[in-house]
Short mmCIF file of C-alpha atoms and ligand atoms in Angstrom, two decimals:
data_model
loop_
_atom_site.label_atom_id
_atom_site.label_comp_id
_atom_site.label_asym_id
_atom_site.label_seq_id
_atom_site.Cartn_x
_atom_site.Cartn_y
_atom_site.Cartn_z
CA MET A 1 0.04 0.03 0.09
CA LYS A 2 1.49 3.31 -0.99
CA ARG A 3 2.19 5.91 2.04
CA GLN A 4 -0.09 8.53 0.01
CA GLN A 5 -3.30 6.03 0.22
CA LEU A 6 -2.53 5.23 3.74
CA THR A 7 -2.58 9.05 4.56
CA GLN A 8 -5.79 9.60 2.96
CA ARG A 9 -7.34 6.73 4.38
CA LEU A 10 -6.69 7.94 7.90
CA LEU A 11 -7.53 11.61 7.14
CA ASP A 12 -10.93 10.51 5.69
CA TRP A 13 -11.60 8.20 8.73
CA TYR A 14 -10.83 11.28 10.94
CA ASP A 15 -13.15 13.68 9.14
CA ARG A 16 -16.05 11.22 10.09
CA ASN A 17 -15.04 10.15 13.78
CA ARG A 18 -13.03 13.06 15.31
CA ARG A 19 -14.23 13.79 18.72
CA GLN A 20 -15.21 17.54 19.73
CA LEU A 21 -12.45 18.13 22.14
CA PRO A 22 -12.49 21.84 24.05
CA TRP A 23 -8.66 22.21 22.56
CA ARG A 24 -9.59 21.58 19.05
CA GLN A 25 -12.12 24.51 18.87
CA ASP A 26 -9.16 26.54 17.06
CA SER A 27 -5.51 25.87 16.98
CA ASP A 28 -4.22 28.62 19.10
CA PRO A 29 -0.65 27.45 19.89
CA TYR A 30 -0.81 28.11 23.80
CA ARG A 31 -4.22 26.10 23.75
CA VAL A 32 -2.62 23.49 21.98
CA TRP A 33 0.18 23.41 24.14
CA VAL A 34 -1.41 23.29 27.37
CA SER A 35 -3.80 20.58 26.49
CA GLU A 36 -0.21 18.56 25.31
CA ILE A 37 1.10 18.99 28.56
CA MET A 38 -1.91 18.07 30.24
CA LEU A 39 -2.59 14.89 28.07
CA GLN A 40 0.90 13.31 29.21
CA GLN A 41 0.14 10.71 31.26
CA THR A 42 -3.43 11.36 32.00
CA ARG A 43 -6.46 10.38 29.94
CA VAL A 44 -8.62 12.44 27.91
CA ASP A 45 -11.87 12.42 29.98
CA ALA A 46 -9.96 13.43 32.84
CA VAL A 47 -8.13 15.95 31.42
CA ILE A 48 -11.37 18.36 29.93
CA PRO A 49 -12.56 19.81 33.17
CA TYR A 50 -9.10 20.49 33.96
CA PHE A 51 -8.28 22.09 30.92
CA ASN A 52 -11.63 24.37 30.76
CA LYS A 53 -11.09 25.44 34.13
CA PHE A 54 -7.32 26.20 33.63
CA MET A 55 -8.30 28.48 30.42
CA GLN A 56 -11.39 29.96 32.47
CA ARG A 57 -8.51 31.34 35.02
CA PHE A 58 -5.50 31.72 32.12
CA PRO A 59 -7.05 32.37 28.80
CA ARG A 60 -3.98 34.09 27.48
CA LEU A 61 -0.46 32.81 27.67
CA GLN A 62 0.29 36.23 29.24
CA ASP A 63 -2.12 35.14 31.99
CA LEU A 64 0.23 32.42 32.98
CA ALA A 65 3.20 34.01 32.54
CA ALA A 66 2.22 36.63 35.42
CA ALA A 67 0.18 34.39 37.70
CA PRO A 68 1.84 33.07 41.21
CA GLU A 69 3.23 29.84 41.10
CA GLU A 70 1.10 28.60 43.81
CA GLU A 71 -2.10 29.46 42.26
CA VAL A 72 -0.66 27.87 38.91
CA LEU A 73 -0.61 24.79 40.60
CA SER A 74 -3.45 24.76 42.47
CA TYR A 75 -5.26 24.28 39.02
CA TRP A 76 -3.00 21.19 38.62
CA GLN A 77 -3.99 19.84 41.64
CA GLY A 78 -5.41 16.26 41.02
CA LEU A 79 -3.32 15.96 37.61
CA GLY A 80 -0.14 15.25 39.22
CA TYR A 81 3.48 15.42 37.78
CA TYR A 82 3.75 19.09 38.86
CA SER A 83 6.96 19.79 37.05
CA ARG A 84 5.05 19.41 33.98
CA VAL A 85 3.11 22.70 35.13
CA ARG A 86 6.01 24.22 36.41
CA ASN A 87 8.29 23.91 32.97
CA LEU A 88 4.85 25.23 30.91
CA GLN A 89 4.63 28.32 33.33
CA GLN A 90 8.54 29.06 32.44
CA GLY A 91 7.99 27.94 29.02
CA VAL A 92 5.35 30.77 28.31
CA ARG A 93 7.29 33.02 30.47
CA GLU A 94 10.30 32.71 27.62
CA VAL A 95 7.52 33.24 24.89
CA VAL A 96 6.80 36.64 26.67
CA ALA A 97 10.20 37.66 27.42
CA SER A 98 12.12 36.38 23.95
CA TYR A 99 9.30 36.06 21.27
CA GLY A 100 6.84 38.75 22.18
CA GLY A 101 4.23 36.34 23.50
CA GLN A 102 3.80 34.52 19.97
CA VAL A 103 4.79 30.80 20.41
CA PRO A 104 7.71 30.31 17.73
CA ASP A 105 7.43 28.18 15.07
CA SER A 106 10.65 26.90 14.13
CA PRO A 107 11.58 23.38 15.09
CA GLN A 108 14.80 24.76 16.89
CA ASP A 109 12.84 27.61 18.91
CA VAL A 110 10.04 25.51 20.05
CA ARG A 111 12.24 22.57 21.40
CA LYS A 112 14.43 24.94 23.55
CA LEU A 113 11.30 25.88 25.43
CA PRO A 114 11.58 24.14 28.83
CA GLY A 115 9.73 21.24 29.57
CA VAL A 116 9.29 20.88 25.58
CA GLY A 117 10.75 17.61 24.19
CA ASP A 118 10.67 16.24 20.49
CA TYR A 119 6.73 15.01 21.08
CA THR A 120 5.40 18.11 22.44
CA ALA A 121 7.36 20.47 19.89
CA GLY A 122 5.84 18.18 16.80
CA ALA A 123 2.56 18.72 18.57
CA ILE A 124 2.56 22.31 18.70
CA LEU A 125 4.45 22.98 15.21
CA SER A 126 1.87 20.48 13.38
CA ILE A 127 -1.35 21.31 15.10
CA ALA A 128 -1.08 25.10 15.81
CA HIS A 129 1.33 26.18 13.21
CA ASN A 130 0.55 23.39 10.65
CA LYS A 131 4.36 22.09 9.65
CA PRO A 132 5.04 18.74 9.04
CA GLU A 133 6.93 17.58 12.31
CA PRO A 134 5.84 14.25 13.66
CA ALA A 135 4.52 14.30 17.14
CA VAL A 136 5.47 10.55 18.01
CA ASP A 137 4.09 9.61 21.90
CA GLY A 138 3.14 6.06 22.92
CA ASN A 139 0.03 6.15 20.99
CA VAL A 140 1.60 6.92 17.69
CA LEU A 141 4.38 4.19 18.64
CA ARG A 142 1.95 1.72 19.15
CA VAL A 143 -0.09 2.29 16.22
CA ILE A 144 2.96 2.05 13.75
CA SER A 145 4.73 -0.91 15.25
CA ARG A 146 1.28 -2.97 14.70
CA LEU A 147 1.00 -1.28 11.25
CA GLN A 148 4.64 -2.33 10.23
CA ARG A 149 4.91 -5.19 12.30
CA ILE A 150 8.38 -3.51 14.11
CA GLU A 151 9.47 -6.03 16.45
CA GLU A 152 12.11 -4.12 18.34
CA PRO A 153 11.48 -2.46 21.64
CA VAL A 154 9.77 1.17 20.91
CA GLU A 155 11.75 2.77 23.78
CA GLN A 156 15.16 2.23 21.80
CA SER A 157 16.10 5.19 20.17
CA ARG A 158 16.86 3.53 16.73
CA THR A 159 13.25 2.13 16.80
CA ARG A 160 11.81 5.24 17.92
CA LYS A 161 13.80 7.15 14.82
CA GLN A 162 12.64 4.64 12.63
CA ILE A 163 8.94 5.21 13.40
CA GLU A 164 8.85 8.89 13.23
CA GLN A 165 10.48 8.59 9.77
CA ILE A 166 7.48 6.83 8.51
CA VAL A 167 4.88 9.15 9.89
CA ARG A 168 6.95 12.11 8.48
CA ASP A 169 6.98 10.16 4.97
CA MET A 170 3.04 9.31 5.32
CA MET A 171 2.35 12.99 6.90
CA GLU A 172 4.09 14.62 3.86
CA GLN A 173 1.90 13.16 1.58
CA THR A 174 -0.68 15.92 2.64
CA GLU A 175 -0.61 19.18 3.53
CA ARG A 176 -3.04 18.90 6.06
CA TYR A 177 0.18 18.19 8.62
CA GLY A 178 -2.12 19.24 11.85
CA ASP A 179 -4.80 17.13 11.10
CA PHE A 180 -2.65 14.10 10.32
CA THR A 181 -0.97 14.37 13.72
CA GLN A 182 -4.45 14.43 15.44
CA ALA A 183 -5.83 11.53 13.33
CA LEU A 184 -2.95 9.56 13.99
CA MET A 185 -3.60 10.27 17.92
CA GLU A 186 -7.15 9.95 17.57
CA LEU A 187 -6.66 6.53 15.98
CA GLY A 188 -4.61 4.91 18.77
CA ALA A 189 -6.85 6.72 20.98
CA LEU A 190 -10.33 5.21 19.85
CA VAL A 191 -9.04 2.42 17.47
CA CYS A 192 -5.70 0.76 17.75
CA THR A 193 -6.16 0.83 21.58
CA PRO A 194 -3.41 -0.96 23.67
CA ARG A 195 -5.74 -3.90 24.53
CA SER A 196 -8.38 -5.43 22.30
CA PRO A 197 -7.47 -3.14 19.22
CA ARG A 198 -11.07 -2.76 17.19
CA CYS A 199 -9.41 -3.81 13.63
CA GLY A 200 -12.68 -3.90 12.31
CA ALA A 201 -13.23 -0.27 12.60
CA CYS A 202 -9.72 0.71 11.48
CA PRO A 203 -8.93 2.49 8.11
CA TRP A 204 -5.82 0.49 7.93
CA GLN A 205 -7.04 -2.89 8.55
CA ALA A 206 -6.09 -4.10 4.85
CA ASP A 207 -2.66 -2.73 5.13
CA CYS A 208 -1.78 -3.85 8.76
CA ILE A 209 0.87 -6.50 9.11
CA ALA A 210 0.29 -7.28 12.59
CA VAL A 211 -3.69 -7.91 11.52
CA ARG A 212 -2.37 -10.13 8.72
CA ASP A 213 0.18 -12.29 11.02
CA GLN A 214 -2.62 -11.95 14.04
CA VAL A 215 -0.04 -10.22 16.36
CA GLN A 216 -1.21 -7.25 16.85
CA ALA A 217 -2.11 -8.21 21.18
CA GLU A 218 1.89 -8.59 21.10
CA LEU A 219 2.91 -5.30 19.96
CA PRO A 220 4.45 -2.99 20.68
CA LYS A 221 7.26 -4.88 22.11
CA LYS A 222 8.88 -3.30 25.19
CA LYS A 223 11.94 -3.68 26.98
CA ALA A 224 11.73 -5.79 30.30
CA ALA A 225 10.64 -3.14 33.21
CA GLU A 226 13.63 -2.88 35.84
CA PRO A 227 12.23 -3.13 39.39
CA PRO A 228 11.76 0.17 41.22
CA ARG A 229 14.89 0.93 43.38
CA GLN A 230 14.38 0.75 47.10
CA VAL A 231 14.38 4.11 49.01
CA GLN A 232 14.72 4.47 52.97
CA VAL A 233 12.89 7.65 54.17
CA HIS A 234 13.31 8.92 57.43
CA THR A 235 11.19 11.76 58.36
CA GLY A 236 10.68 13.97 61.69
CA ILE A 237 7.61 15.33 62.81
CA LEU A 238 8.56 18.24 64.88
CA VAL A 239 5.17 20.02 66.64
CA ALA A 240 5.35 22.99 68.77
CA ASP A 241 2.68 25.76 69.74
CA GLN A 242 0.22 23.86 67.56
CA ARG A 243 2.33 24.23 64.26
CA VAL A 244 4.41 21.69 62.53
CA LEU A 245 7.71 22.37 60.62
CA ALA A 246 7.19 21.51 57.14
CA VAL A 247 9.99 22.18 53.92
CA GLN A 248 10.05 22.69 50.32
CA ARG A 249 11.90 20.02 48.47
CA PRO A 250 14.53 21.54 45.87
CA LYS A 251 13.11 23.13 42.27
CA THR A 252 14.79 20.59 40.38
CA GLY A 253 14.89 16.68 40.81
CA LEU A 254 11.91 14.02 42.04
CA LEU A 255 8.73 15.80 43.42
CA ALA A 256 10.42 19.43 42.54
CA GLY A 257 9.22 21.90 45.00
CA MET A 258 6.63 20.04 46.62
CA TRP A 259 6.39 20.14 50.40
CA GLN A 260 7.40 17.58 53.04
CA PHE A 261 8.33 17.37 56.47
CA PRO A 262 12.21 17.42 56.93
CA SER A 263 13.65 14.24 55.95
CA VAL A 264 16.61 12.03 54.68
CA GLU A 265 16.58 9.78 51.83
CA VAL A 266 18.92 7.33 51.32
CA LEU A 267 18.97 5.11 47.67
CA LEU A 268 19.69 1.54 48.20
CA PRO A 269 22.08 -0.44 48.06
CA GLU A 270 24.86 1.75 47.53
CA GLN A 271 24.00 4.24 50.36
CA GLN A 272 22.91 1.59 52.90
CA LEU A 273 23.07 3.43 56.32
CA SER A 274 22.44 1.67 59.94
CA GLU A 275 19.45 3.07 61.92
CA ALA A 276 22.00 5.26 64.10
CA GLU A 277 23.09 6.90 61.25
CA LEU A 278 20.11 7.43 59.72
CA ALA A 279 18.83 9.33 63.02
CA SER A 280 21.97 10.99 62.92
CA ALA A 281 21.67 12.64 59.45
CA LEU A 282 17.91 13.34 60.32
CA ARG A 283 18.94 15.34 63.47
CA GLN A 284 21.47 16.69 61.28
CA ARG A 285 18.67 17.58 58.70
CA PHE A 286 16.74 19.74 61.61
CA GLN A 287 19.94 21.34 62.71
CA GLN A 288 20.62 22.65 59.00
CA LEU A 289 16.69 24.31 59.68
CA GLY A 290 17.83 26.04 63.30
CA GLN A 291 16.38 23.23 65.24
CA THR A 292 17.94 20.94 67.61
CA VAL A 293 16.16 17.45 68.06
CA LEU A 294 15.84 14.28 69.64
CA LEU A 295 14.08 11.59 68.10
CA ARG A 296 11.69 10.29 70.74
CA CYS A 297 9.47 7.35 68.80
CA GLU A 298 8.80 6.09 65.45
CA TRP A 299 5.13 6.97 64.72
CA GLN A 300 4.15 5.84 61.23
CA ARG A 301 5.24 3.69 58.42
CA LEU A 302 3.95 3.81 54.85
CA ASN A 303 5.10 2.32 51.75
CA HIS A 304 5.10 4.09 48.48
CA VAL A 305 5.60 3.42 44.87
CA PHE A 306 6.51 5.89 41.77
CA SER A 307 7.27 4.35 38.86
CA HIS A 308 11.10 3.82 39.58
CA ARG A 309 11.41 3.97 43.33
CA GLN A 310 9.66 2.26 46.16
CA TRP A 311 9.92 4.19 49.54
CA ASP A 312 9.91 2.87 52.88
CA LEU A 313 9.02 6.15 54.70
CA ARG A 314 9.30 6.09 58.71
CA ALA A 315 8.10 9.22 60.56
CA PHE A 316 9.55 9.75 63.93
CA LEU A 317 8.03 12.26 66.49
CA CYS A 318 10.81 14.86 67.54
CA ASP A 319 11.36 16.67 70.77
CA ALA A 320 13.37 19.87 70.94
CA ASP A 321 14.20 21.95 73.86
CA ALA A 322 14.12 25.59 72.36
CA VAL A 323 12.11 25.89 69.31
CA ASP A 324 13.45 28.43 66.46
CA PHE A 325 10.09 29.89 64.81
CA SER A 326 12.25 32.28 62.33
CA HIS A 327 11.37 32.32 58.89
CA ARG A 328 13.01 30.48 56.22
CA PRO A 329 12.53 30.78 52.04
CA ASP A 330 12.09 26.82 52.11
CA ALA A 331 10.57 25.70 55.60
CA ARG A 332 7.60 27.03 57.31
CA TRP A 333 5.44 26.44 60.53
CA LEU A 334 2.11 25.30 59.69
CA THR A 335 -1.17 25.22 61.48
CA GLY A 336 -3.49 22.18 60.88
CA ALA A 337 -5.52 24.32 58.52
CA GLU A 338 -2.40 25.64 56.64
CA LEU A 339 -1.36 21.85 56.31
CA LYS A 340 -4.43 21.35 53.67
CA THR A 341 -3.66 24.09 51.37
CA LEU A 342 0.25 23.15 50.31
CA ASN A 343 1.24 20.76 47.43
CA TRP A 344 2.40 17.40 49.68
CA ALA A 345 5.03 15.08 48.17
CA GLY A 346 3.70 11.62 47.27
CA PRO A 347 3.13 10.12 50.61
CA TYR A 348 3.53 13.16 52.61
CA ARG A 349 -0.22 13.98 51.95
CA LYS A 350 -1.28 10.77 54.02
CA LEU A 351 0.97 11.85 56.79
CA ALA A 352 0.36 15.44 56.87
CA ASP A 353 -3.65 14.51 57.03
CA ARG A 354 -2.62 12.26 59.96
CA VAL A 355 -0.49 15.31 61.83
CA GLN A 356 -3.66 17.53 61.17
CA THR A 357 -6.24 14.76 62.88
CA GLU A 358 -3.69 13.61 65.54
CA LEU A 359 -1.26 16.03 66.36
CA LEU A 360 -2.76 19.42 65.95
CA GLU A 361 -5.67 20.94 66.55
CA SER A 362 -7.63 22.43 63.08
FE1 LIG B 401 -3.98 -0.99 15.07
FE2 LIG B 401 -6.00 -3.18 14.00
FE3 LIG B 401 -5.64 -0.85 12.76
FE4 LIG B 401 -3.51 -2.69 12.81
S1 LIG B 401 -5.76 -2.98 12.07
S2 LIG B 401 -3.49 -0.29 12.62
S3 LIG B 401 -3.92 -3.19 14.67
S4 LIG B 401 -6.49 -1.00 14.90
#
């Protein structure tokens, strides 16, 4: 089957089957950008109400650039992966500062924006600026690896490049670049789904090698997943005067900028520490915050699995003879009511709820 026919069939199918989605009302680059960032790791149905509220509050790129970070994060609460929205805000600030508020339309400039990788750049360039730039995400990798029966793991950069080239070749058979990108995404979302693809409804059924060979359920191939790394986390709960000491994580790295209680994290097996060494490290962490503490007793233990990490989090109640309430940029003394207002890192949300109900008056 010629590429041109594949392209045309896909576009005809899209014209008949496309869903009405709020970010498809126009091709405003800012709306496309926000929607693509929200849609990473999150289903379309779940994104729609978040997108609508976000756009009501920040209708123009300039509104998002000017908003306080804490407020922006509150509109993202529930979507998770907060570094996405931090990068988005940094990106729009850069567009305001360097490009006069217009999202650039050159691949080099778009890829330089914070948080914009190859996929998001392809989506913005093709959907918003109608440029022939492929946007290859997990959906596209799945669909094309089935169509062509590609057996190599799709995480490999060589396989990815091969699929990107196939998409580019198909894309160049039309001038509807934005529609082509959206059609391919839509096919992956509605028909060529991860489990039980609806091949009978697919415009490519007659050309699909996976269907011909009846191997669609085995594709795409993935590398065997590595088990999550174990992390020992000791955290200290210091309560004084009906308030608890909380700190903010660094602005970069895992769970960037989110809140937790003063802690030490040890990645196993390289950094294994004894109980006494962990306790001492935790006391030193408090010392850096101007507090001299003793660990009274273990109070809670939580297990939390992220994609690549498994935290064994143990929370210790701490005592201090003299408490220093002075202000620090990355630490706060919080009341029970204030605990609810922060963005907590992973399992610290649960811990903060328990602190509030068991150790503090709201
Ligand atoms: Fe996917 Fe089936 Fe279409 Fe092949 S025919 S691309 S497996 S939905």
